[in-house]
Amino acid sequence: MRREPVSETNRAAEAAPRTVLLRGGTVHSPADPFATAMVVERGAVAWVGSEGAADSFADGVDEVVHLDGALVTPAFTDAHVHTTATGLTLTGLDLTGARTLTEALERVRSHAADRPADAVLLGHGWDNSVWPEERPPSRHELDEAASGRPLYLSRVDVHSAAVSTALLDLVPSVRDLRGFTPEGPLTDAAHHAVRTAAHASLTPAQRAEAQRAALDRAVALGIGSVHECAGPDISGPDDFTGLLALAAQRPGPRVTGYWAEAVTSAEEAVRVRELGAFGAAGDLFADGALGSRTACLHEPYADAPGHHGTAHLDAAAVAAHVTACTEAGVQAGFHAIGDAALTAVLDGVRTAADKLGTARIRAARHRIEHAEMLTPEHIAAFAEFALTASVQPAFDAAWGGDDAMYARRLGAERARTLNPFAALLRAGVPLALGSDSPVTPLDPWGTVRAAAFHRTPEHRISVRAAFTAHTRGGWRAIGRDDAGVLVPGAPADYAVWRAGELVVQVPDTRVANWSTDPRSGTPGLPDLTPGLELPVCERTVVGGRTVHEATAR
């Protein structure tokens, strides 16, 4: 990718959105499946078309970008992110790659030695389901590794945490809270209490550093928008409002904030909006997670007989929340993973629809995060009430299959029902894809690959459908049907990629797995077959402003 020099006349306007012609590549646009060029003006797409027609624009633009065969696509939207926690993983103690308990403890020792001034040592990402020891670290082991200092280590699913004795001492009441165990990881209210104490140790400068690191990583990966899923039990109001202020002040991805606080009146819902949130949604917990055995199930866990997980909301509480938000014109949403939690949420939505009318519920575009353990009845209810399924395909890539964590927790038969993306699409359920970072990393093309190559073949969707759900789907989830696609009038949020051959990949083996036949009129996308190199982002533009540009090759 090459840029023609900007003239002195136009150099003063560098900070403002300029008129730019991109040419000599491939532009992924439904407006023209064979487009090679695009014009951006005043922060919006102005024209998409052929190389020959681009000549007529060349003399009237501020900048010409020669793509040299690169691919231009809409920027991705990650519909579920925890920004500060993501940044802390990027800048601090990351245990996601630890292959054994011994290795994880050694990383803790090294981090503690490197950060002698930290009031609380923070880390994330341990996953005992992949360790040969098959157990979490004990409190004694953590005390030794941290040299007696306060230590908070969130599990990979962030629904439990291993902590040191010194951190427990900072929260004396924690031993009386639900989810406390003398030796094992903490869950539920006990976990929320120690997480609050741990994050309170961060200085404003540390928090801002983490947020900047996460936002910078996002745009370097071609992500132009993120949905921040915050709440009183997750990150606190100062973290939330600080992130929104930071995002507004610097070039980077757009940040749409969700605040996960249950409300019972329209007035309370409006106060959530006044905090800066788009909706009272995101991780408003109806249950927990499968890895921590806190997702709420109708039938017990296969590896914990008699244990059904934890329910945080019943149908009545859901109905009150949805009713209040709908009446206030505020989007509602919930975190629900287990089948029992999803039943409670959908029963509550139905109760609200009985009171307010289905049309009002549908118009509000409420959403449910994760929605993993769906039954056909659940999917039908999603479609009936136009609920957005905000899903994370990388969960299946990490924990799906007959021998991985899902199968151990649920048994192979139940595990194969998880994350049925194809059934959701067939029913007309809107999908928005995300990472739940730092649970799984920011990785948009990897997310699309995970959806297209789901470990359960009948749940696979085409690369094109997954790509649409990870670009346009996130915009539709916030009520914008005019964005996330490169057509005239749409916001100029796009990314430029160095990619290999462009193909049309589909999951159904009854037809060709890919086709480059131009007669199909279907815009191609990179070949995401597992094992092949993923596209590399060369440039990310948000609202016509360049927010990331890779160093020259």
XYZ file of C-alpha atoms in Angstrom:
553
model
C 0.000 0.000 0.000
C 1.416 3.387 -1.025
C 0.197 6.911 -0.297
C 0.828 9.850 -2.604
C 2.296 12.821 -0.724
C -0.195 15.268 0.741
C 0.071 18.748 -0.738
C 1.023 21.695 1.463
C -2.414 23.176 0.827
C -4.048 20.141 2.363
C -1.495 19.411 5.072
C -3.200 21.766 7.523
C -6.359 19.713 7.177
C -4.628 16.440 8.201
C -6.526 16.358 11.507
C -9.909 16.564 9.791
C -11.512 13.875 7.628
C -10.259 14.378 4.091
C -11.278 13.263 0.636
C -9.368 10.095 -0.138
C -9.276 7.868 -3.203
C -8.270 4.255 -2.638
C -7.489 2.400 -5.851
C -5.775 -0.650 -7.279
C -7.072 -3.239 -4.844
C -10.250 -5.109 -3.965
C -13.064 -3.331 -2.122
C -15.476 -5.665 -0.349
C -18.806 -4.001 -1.081
C -22.317 -5.189 -1.912
C -22.638 -2.069 -4.054
C -20.219 -3.551 -6.588
C -18.874 -7.101 -6.196
C -16.008 -6.280 -8.572
C -15.024 -2.924 -7.048
C -11.342 -2.000 -7.038
C -11.600 1.594 -5.833
C -13.399 3.736 -3.254
C -13.732 7.433 -2.475
C -14.141 8.665 1.104
C -15.368 12.199 1.783
C -16.328 13.972 5.023
C -15.970 10.779 7.018
C -18.297 8.713 4.849
C -18.060 6.473 1.827
C -18.837 8.610 -1.225
C -18.333 6.182 -4.101
C -17.364 2.566 -4.805
C -16.514 1.326 -8.293
C -14.011 0.257 -10.928
C -10.435 1.280 -11.559
C -11.295 2.966 -14.827
C -13.913 5.177 -13.253
C -11.494 6.090 -10.455
C -9.470 8.196 -12.887
C -12.200 10.836 -12.895
C -11.747 11.349 -9.128
C -7.960 11.425 -8.988
C -7.486 15.180 -9.426
C -10.162 16.230 -6.928
C -9.057 14.403 -3.784
C -6.696 15.276 -0.959
C -4.963 11.907 -0.974
C -4.601 8.894 -3.244
C -3.892 5.522 -1.642
C -2.477 2.935 -4.032
C -3.591 -0.390 -2.592
C -1.192 -2.523 -4.634
C -3.684 -5.374 -4.614
C -4.671 -5.081 -0.960
C -8.163 -5.864 0.300
C -10.413 -3.165 1.782
C -13.231 -4.264 4.084
C -15.497 -2.644 6.639
C -13.731 -2.383 9.995
C -14.709 -5.060 12.464
C -16.925 -4.466 15.487
C -16.118 -6.530 18.568
C -19.493 -6.723 20.284
C -18.254 -7.813 23.720
C -15.064 -6.458 25.290
C -13.744 -5.669 28.776
C -11.288 -2.952 27.862
C -9.375 -2.360 31.090
C -9.045 -6.062 31.845
C -7.831 -6.608 28.279
C -5.218 -3.902 28.682
C -4.042 -5.281 32.013
C -3.490 -8.634 30.334
C -1.537 -6.952 27.545
C 0.624 -4.919 29.906
C 0.832 -7.238 32.919
C 0.523 -10.842 34.065
C -1.029 -12.989 31.338
C -1.527 -16.646 32.235
C -3.485 -17.648 29.125
C -0.526 -19.460 27.600
C 0.571 -21.285 30.753
C 0.635 -24.995 29.913
C 0.930 -26.269 33.485
C 0.150 -25.158 37.015
C 3.880 -25.087 37.699
C 4.439 -22.716 34.794
C 1.608 -20.446 35.948
C 3.080 -20.197 39.449
C 6.500 -19.397 38.018
C 4.952 -16.562 35.999
C 3.411 -15.216 39.210
C 6.818 -15.273 40.944
C 8.464 -13.442 38.062
C 5.692 -10.834 37.870
C 5.847 -10.216 41.618
C 9.591 -9.643 41.393
C 9.157 -7.224 38.491
C 6.398 -5.166 40.192
C 7.587 -4.507 43.753
C 5.541 -1.312 44.108
C 2.128 -2.685 43.075
C -0.350 -2.637 45.958
C -2.123 -5.683 44.490
C -0.704 -8.090 41.928
C -3.177 -8.618 39.106
C -3.259 -11.446 36.595
C -5.649 -13.233 34.284
C -6.161 -16.307 32.167
C -5.335 -19.484 34.113
C -7.241 -22.503 32.832
C -6.873 -25.659 34.883
C -8.951 -27.589 32.321
C -5.889 -27.720 30.036
C -3.277 -28.377 32.741
C -1.982 -31.894 33.423
C -2.523 -31.212 37.143
C -6.249 -30.614 36.407
C -6.630 -28.418 39.469
C -6.447 -24.714 40.302
C -3.616 -23.296 42.410
C -4.039 -23.644 46.157
C -4.017 -20.649 48.458
C -0.743 -21.816 49.999
C 0.871 -22.000 46.548
C -0.336 -18.497 45.714
C 0.907 -17.096 49.031
C 4.337 -18.555 48.347
C 4.494 -17.408 44.711
C 3.418 -13.865 45.620
C 5.743 -13.712 48.664
C 2.789 -12.992 50.922
C 1.484 -10.057 48.880
C -2.149 -9.488 47.786
C -2.746 -11.392 44.543
C -5.817 -11.615 42.287
C -5.839 -14.102 39.390
C -9.041 -14.301 37.379
C -9.781 -17.599 35.683
C -9.916 -17.515 31.876
C -13.735 -17.208 31.949
C -13.534 -14.392 34.573
C -16.268 -16.067 36.654
C -13.945 -17.220 39.403
C -10.595 -16.157 40.778
C -7.688 -17.629 42.682
C -6.509 -15.217 45.382
C -3.884 -15.019 48.086
C -4.521 -14.788 51.806
C -3.262 -11.197 51.854
C -5.987 -10.173 49.396
C -8.651 -11.887 51.513
C -7.402 -9.880 54.473
C -8.207 -6.679 52.565
C -11.873 -7.766 52.390
C -12.667 -9.179 55.852
C -16.342 -9.746 55.046
C -15.547 -11.964 52.073
C -15.589 -15.129 54.177
C -19.316 -14.613 54.826
C -20.280 -14.144 51.169
C -21.754 -16.668 48.752
C -19.076 -18.275 46.644
C -16.322 -18.262 49.284
C -14.314 -21.419 49.891
C -11.407 -21.672 52.345
C -8.968 -23.096 49.793
C -10.396 -23.066 46.295
C -11.180 -20.289 43.796
C -13.855 -17.761 44.724
C -17.086 -17.384 42.758
C -20.274 -15.317 42.901
C -20.464 -12.499 45.495
C -17.144 -13.442 47.082
C -15.426 -13.136 43.726
C -17.056 -9.781 43.002
C -15.898 -8.454 46.382
C -12.231 -9.377 45.907
C -12.280 -8.189 42.285
C -13.565 -4.800 43.420
C -10.817 -4.571 46.015
C -8.142 -5.625 43.540
C -9.187 -3.167 40.840
C -9.507 -0.380 43.425
C -5.750 -0.657 43.857
C -5.189 0.641 40.329
C -4.167 4.263 40.021
C -5.912 6.387 37.369
C -2.659 6.358 35.399
C -2.450 2.539 35.481
C -6.060 2.243 34.379
C -5.611 4.703 31.511
C -2.427 2.913 30.408
C -4.317 -0.381 30.251
C -7.210 1.157 28.342
C -4.903 2.764 25.796
C -3.093 -0.538 25.272
C -6.357 -2.365 24.625
C -7.713 0.261 22.244
C -4.416 0.385 20.358
C -4.427 -3.393 19.986
C -7.992 -3.266 18.671
C -7.268 -0.853 15.835
C -4.045 -2.683 14.960
C -6.279 -5.687 14.253
C -8.724 -3.790 12.034
C -11.338 -3.309 14.766
C -13.095 0.032 14.386
C -15.696 -0.325 17.153
C -15.928 -2.135 20.468
C -18.847 -2.693 22.804
C -17.585 -2.242 26.352
C -19.469 -4.524 28.755
C -19.085 -2.891 32.146
C -21.082 -2.836 35.348
C -20.968 -2.418 39.117
C -19.784 -6.021 39.617
C -17.216 -5.835 36.815
C -15.213 -2.637 36.663
C -16.976 0.185 38.512
C -18.345 3.551 37.336
C -15.009 5.404 37.444
C -13.448 2.856 35.120
C -16.458 3.039 32.779
C -16.736 6.810 32.559
C -12.951 7.122 32.336
C -12.880 4.788 29.341
C -15.638 6.680 27.541
C -13.827 9.980 28.144
C -10.511 8.559 26.951
C -12.065 7.118 23.804
C -13.666 10.469 22.996
C -10.361 12.315 23.337
C -8.031 10.193 21.212
C -7.958 8.552 17.791
C -9.009 4.952 18.007
C -12.005 2.673 17.890
C -15.493 3.870 18.630
C -16.554 2.680 22.095
C -20.198 1.895 22.814
C -20.663 1.376 26.533
C -23.055 -1.017 28.247
C -23.727 -0.854 31.979
C -24.913 -4.096 33.561
C -27.162 -2.846 36.332
C -30.640 -4.246 36.894
C -33.399 -1.633 36.971
C -37.059 -1.771 37.939
C -38.332 1.588 36.678
C -37.974 3.797 33.629
C -36.345 6.428 35.839
C -33.607 4.012 36.875
C -33.076 3.050 33.239
C -32.653 6.695 32.279
C -30.002 7.086 35.003
C -28.028 4.292 33.352
C -28.168 6.258 30.115
C -27.024 9.382 31.964
C -23.915 7.488 33.055
C -22.998 7.373 29.372
C -24.221 3.861 28.641
C -26.037 2.913 25.474
C -28.015 0.295 27.361
C -28.563 -1.463 30.674
C -27.126 -4.618 29.197
C -23.946 -6.545 28.581
C -22.837 -8.710 31.482
C -25.979 -8.377 33.581
C -25.502 -11.845 34.980
C -28.317 -14.365 34.792
C -25.685 -17.017 35.543
C -21.949 -17.650 35.365
C -19.722 -19.756 33.109
C -19.301 -23.421 32.276
C -15.589 -23.555 33.074
C -16.230 -22.372 36.642
C -19.354 -24.564 36.865
C -21.435 -21.471 37.588
C -23.522 -21.475 34.390
C -27.062 -22.410 35.422
C -28.260 -25.736 33.983
C -31.531 -27.652 33.952
C -29.626 -30.932 34.387
C -26.565 -31.316 36.631
C -22.976 -31.007 35.461
C -21.555 -34.272 34.194
C -18.421 -33.843 36.305
C -20.208 -32.496 39.406
C -23.273 -34.668 40.079
C -26.119 -32.790 41.722
C -24.634 -29.373 40.905
C -26.685 -27.135 38.604
C -24.645 -23.924 38.702
C -25.786 -20.550 39.996
C -28.844 -18.472 39.085
C -28.547 -14.733 39.615
C -31.838 -13.574 38.079
C -35.263 -15.179 37.876
C -37.915 -14.568 35.224
C -39.649 -11.920 37.357
C -36.472 -9.855 37.710
C -35.816 -10.161 33.983
C -39.362 -9.051 33.170
C -39.051 -6.009 35.437
C -35.745 -5.011 33.836
C -36.924 -5.463 30.249
C -40.180 -3.616 30.946
C -38.421 -0.660 32.571
C -35.821 -0.390 29.800
C -38.384 -0.684 27.014
C -40.547 2.024 28.548
C -37.498 4.300 28.848
C -36.293 3.599 25.302
C -33.114 1.976 26.631
C -31.696 -1.283 25.330
C -31.793 -4.162 27.814
C -29.635 -7.254 27.841
C -28.289 -10.126 29.884
C -25.415 -12.555 30.210
C -26.889 -16.055 29.914
C -24.938 -19.225 29.102
C -26.665 -22.246 30.653
C -29.996 -23.567 29.399
C -31.757 -22.820 32.706
C -30.491 -19.227 32.663
C -31.644 -18.792 29.082
C -35.066 -20.173 29.983
C -35.377 -17.660 32.823
C -34.345 -14.758 30.600
C -36.662 -15.703 27.754
C -39.590 -16.329 30.111
C -38.996 -12.852 31.520
C -38.863 -11.281 28.066
C -42.145 -13.001 27.199
C -43.760 -11.608 30.346
C -42.617 -8.114 29.373
C -43.989 -8.643 25.864
C -47.339 -9.722 27.296
C -47.473 -6.407 29.143
C -46.071 -4.017 26.517
C -46.753 -5.854 23.262
C -44.348 -7.864 21.157
C -43.869 -5.023 18.669
C -42.350 -2.748 21.326
C -40.008 -5.482 22.533
C -38.866 -6.214 18.976
C -38.288 -2.539 18.224
C -36.023 -2.158 21.265
C -33.464 -4.675 19.905
C -32.643 -6.132 23.309
C -29.684 -8.502 23.375
C -28.336 -11.573 25.132
C -24.633 -12.198 25.573
C -23.045 -15.620 24.947
C -26.312 -17.612 24.592
C -24.389 -20.869 24.376
C -26.685 -23.652 25.568
C -29.664 -23.001 23.313
C -32.594 -25.311 22.655
C -34.843 -25.043 19.567
C -37.462 -23.396 21.799
C -34.934 -20.796 22.918
C -33.975 -20.031 19.320
C -37.624 -19.608 18.361
C -38.055 -17.096 21.194
C -34.966 -15.156 20.071
C -36.523 -14.856 16.630
C -39.979 -13.984 17.964
C -38.682 -11.085 20.045
C -35.896 -9.982 17.644
C -33.248 -10.500 20.326
C -29.665 -10.068 19.190
C -27.433 -13.018 20.021
C -24.054 -11.519 20.973
C -21.848 -14.596 20.621
C -18.186 -15.561 20.816
C -17.153 -18.276 18.322
C -13.676 -18.476 19.848
C -15.276 -20.154 22.879
C -15.985 -23.182 20.713
C -12.477 -23.088 19.248
C -11.005 -23.056 22.760
C -13.293 -25.457 24.600
C -15.428 -27.302 22.036
C -14.976 -30.824 20.732
C -15.520 -34.230 22.291
C -12.383 -34.155 24.460
C -12.255 -30.576 25.734
C -13.725 -28.618 28.634
C -17.323 -28.400 27.402
C -17.529 -32.171 27.005
C -16.031 -32.747 30.445
C -18.471 -30.356 32.089
C -21.594 -31.460 30.201
C -20.860 -34.781 28.545
C -20.185 -35.034 24.821
C -23.841 -35.152 23.778
C -24.866 -31.929 25.511
C -21.599 -30.261 24.543
C -22.380 -30.778 20.859
C -25.483 -28.590 21.198
C -23.515 -25.494 22.232
C -23.212 -22.360 20.096
C -25.611 -23.365 17.281
C -24.832 -20.466 14.950
C -26.340 -22.046 11.841
C -29.672 -22.691 13.571
C -29.763 -19.093 14.817
C -29.213 -17.743 11.316
C -31.800 -20.070 9.795
C -34.343 -18.760 12.311
C -33.556 -15.147 11.389
C -31.869 -14.273 14.689
C -29.489 -11.303 14.348
C -25.917 -12.209 15.297
C -23.196 -9.890 16.598
C -19.758 -11.467 17.030
C -17.207 -10.617 19.673
C -14.351 -11.954 21.773
C -15.281 -11.290 25.420
C -11.640 -10.202 25.633
C -9.659 -10.989 27.717
C -11.562 -14.302 27.998
C -10.454 -14.947 24.429
C -8.133 -12.509 22.623
C -9.082 -9.734 20.265
C -8.797 -11.607 16.978
C -11.469 -10.751 14.395
C -10.377 -12.987 11.531
C -9.776 -15.810 14.004
C -13.318 -15.282 15.283
C -14.733 -15.513 11.756
C -12.676 -18.675 11.195
C -13.992 -20.212 14.422
C -17.595 -19.660 13.318
C -16.977 -21.056 9.845
C -15.074 -24.089 11.147
C -17.099 -24.794 14.294
C -16.037 -28.041 15.973
C -19.598 -29.317 15.507
C -20.098 -29.272 11.719
C -23.867 -28.681 11.743
C -23.333 -25.396 13.598
C -20.968 -23.932 10.988
C -21.888 -20.846 8.990
C -20.308 -19.411 5.866
C -17.326 -17.099 6.121
C -19.458 -14.395 4.529
C -22.204 -14.770 7.173
C -19.687 -14.736 10.014
C -17.880 -11.727 8.532
C -21.180 -9.852 8.235
C -22.031 -10.663 11.861
C -18.625 -9.345 12.939
C -18.903 -6.103 10.948
C -22.471 -5.041 10.197
C -23.909 -7.187 13.011
C -22.328 -5.090 15.739
C -23.739 -1.905 14.245
C -27.202 -3.404 13.912
C -27.016 -4.401 17.574
C -26.936 -0.708 18.470
C -29.727 0.204 16.061
C -27.576 1.334 13.121
C -28.578 -0.369 9.903
C -26.612 2.092 7.767
C -23.112 1.151 8.915
C -20.633 -1.703 8.900
C -20.753 -1.978 5.123
C -18.911 -0.083 2.370
C -21.668 1.593 0.381
C -22.194 5.282 -0.412
C -23.410 7.154 2.650
C -22.069 4.655 5.205
C -19.518 5.770 7.819
C -15.981 5.420 6.486
C -14.885 2.819 9.024
C -12.679 0.431 7.088
C -9.494 -1.617 7.203
C -6.886 -2.410 4.555
C -5.519 -5.946 4.583
C -2.618 -7.865 3.162
C -4.295 -11.154 2.319
C -3.952 -14.138 0.047
C -6.409 -15.426 -2.504
C -10.005 -14.270 -2.090
C -12.586 -17.036 -2.164
C -16.193 -17.789 -1.229
C -16.182 -20.364 1.574
C -19.320 -22.175 2.677
C -19.828 -24.829 5.359
C -22.076 -27.162 3.371
C -20.055 -29.975 1.806
C -22.837 -30.668 -0.693
C -21.565 -27.701 -2.679
C -18.057 -26.531 -3.475
C -16.205 -25.344 -0.401
C -14.990 -22.315 -2.285
C -15.520 -20.654 -5.614
C -13.657 -17.915 -7.418
C -16.044 -17.908 -10.372
C -16.708 -14.193 -11.067
C -20.110 -15.061 -12.511
C -21.371 -15.675 -8.973
C -21.241 -11.941 -8.253
C -20.333 -12.714 -4.631
C -17.522 -10.594 -3.148
C -14.644 -12.799 -2.058
C -13.004 -12.912 1.345
C -9.688 -14.372 2.502
C -9.363 -18.145 2.641
C -9.690 -18.924 6.359
C -9.031 -22.652 6.176
C -7.360 -23.631 9.486
C -3.610 -23.645 9.157
C -3.439 -20.834 6.630
C -2.057 -17.440 7.611
C -4.685 -14.897 8.613
C -4.831 -11.467 6.922
C -2.575 -8.731 8.293
C -3.958 -5.245 8.903
C -2.074 -2.469 7.117
C -4.393 0.437 7.909
C -7.497 1.110 9.998
C -9.713 4.134 9.418
C -12.581 5.290 11.646
C -14.889 8.041 10.467
C -12.473 8.892 7.676
C -9.506 9.330 10.075
C -6.575 6.939 10.047
C -6.236 5.457 13.528
C -3.677 2.765 12.727
C -1.067 2.370 10.037
C 1.404 -0.489 9.997
C 5.075 0.247 9.611
C 6.422 -0.125 6.105
C 7.181 -3.662 4.993
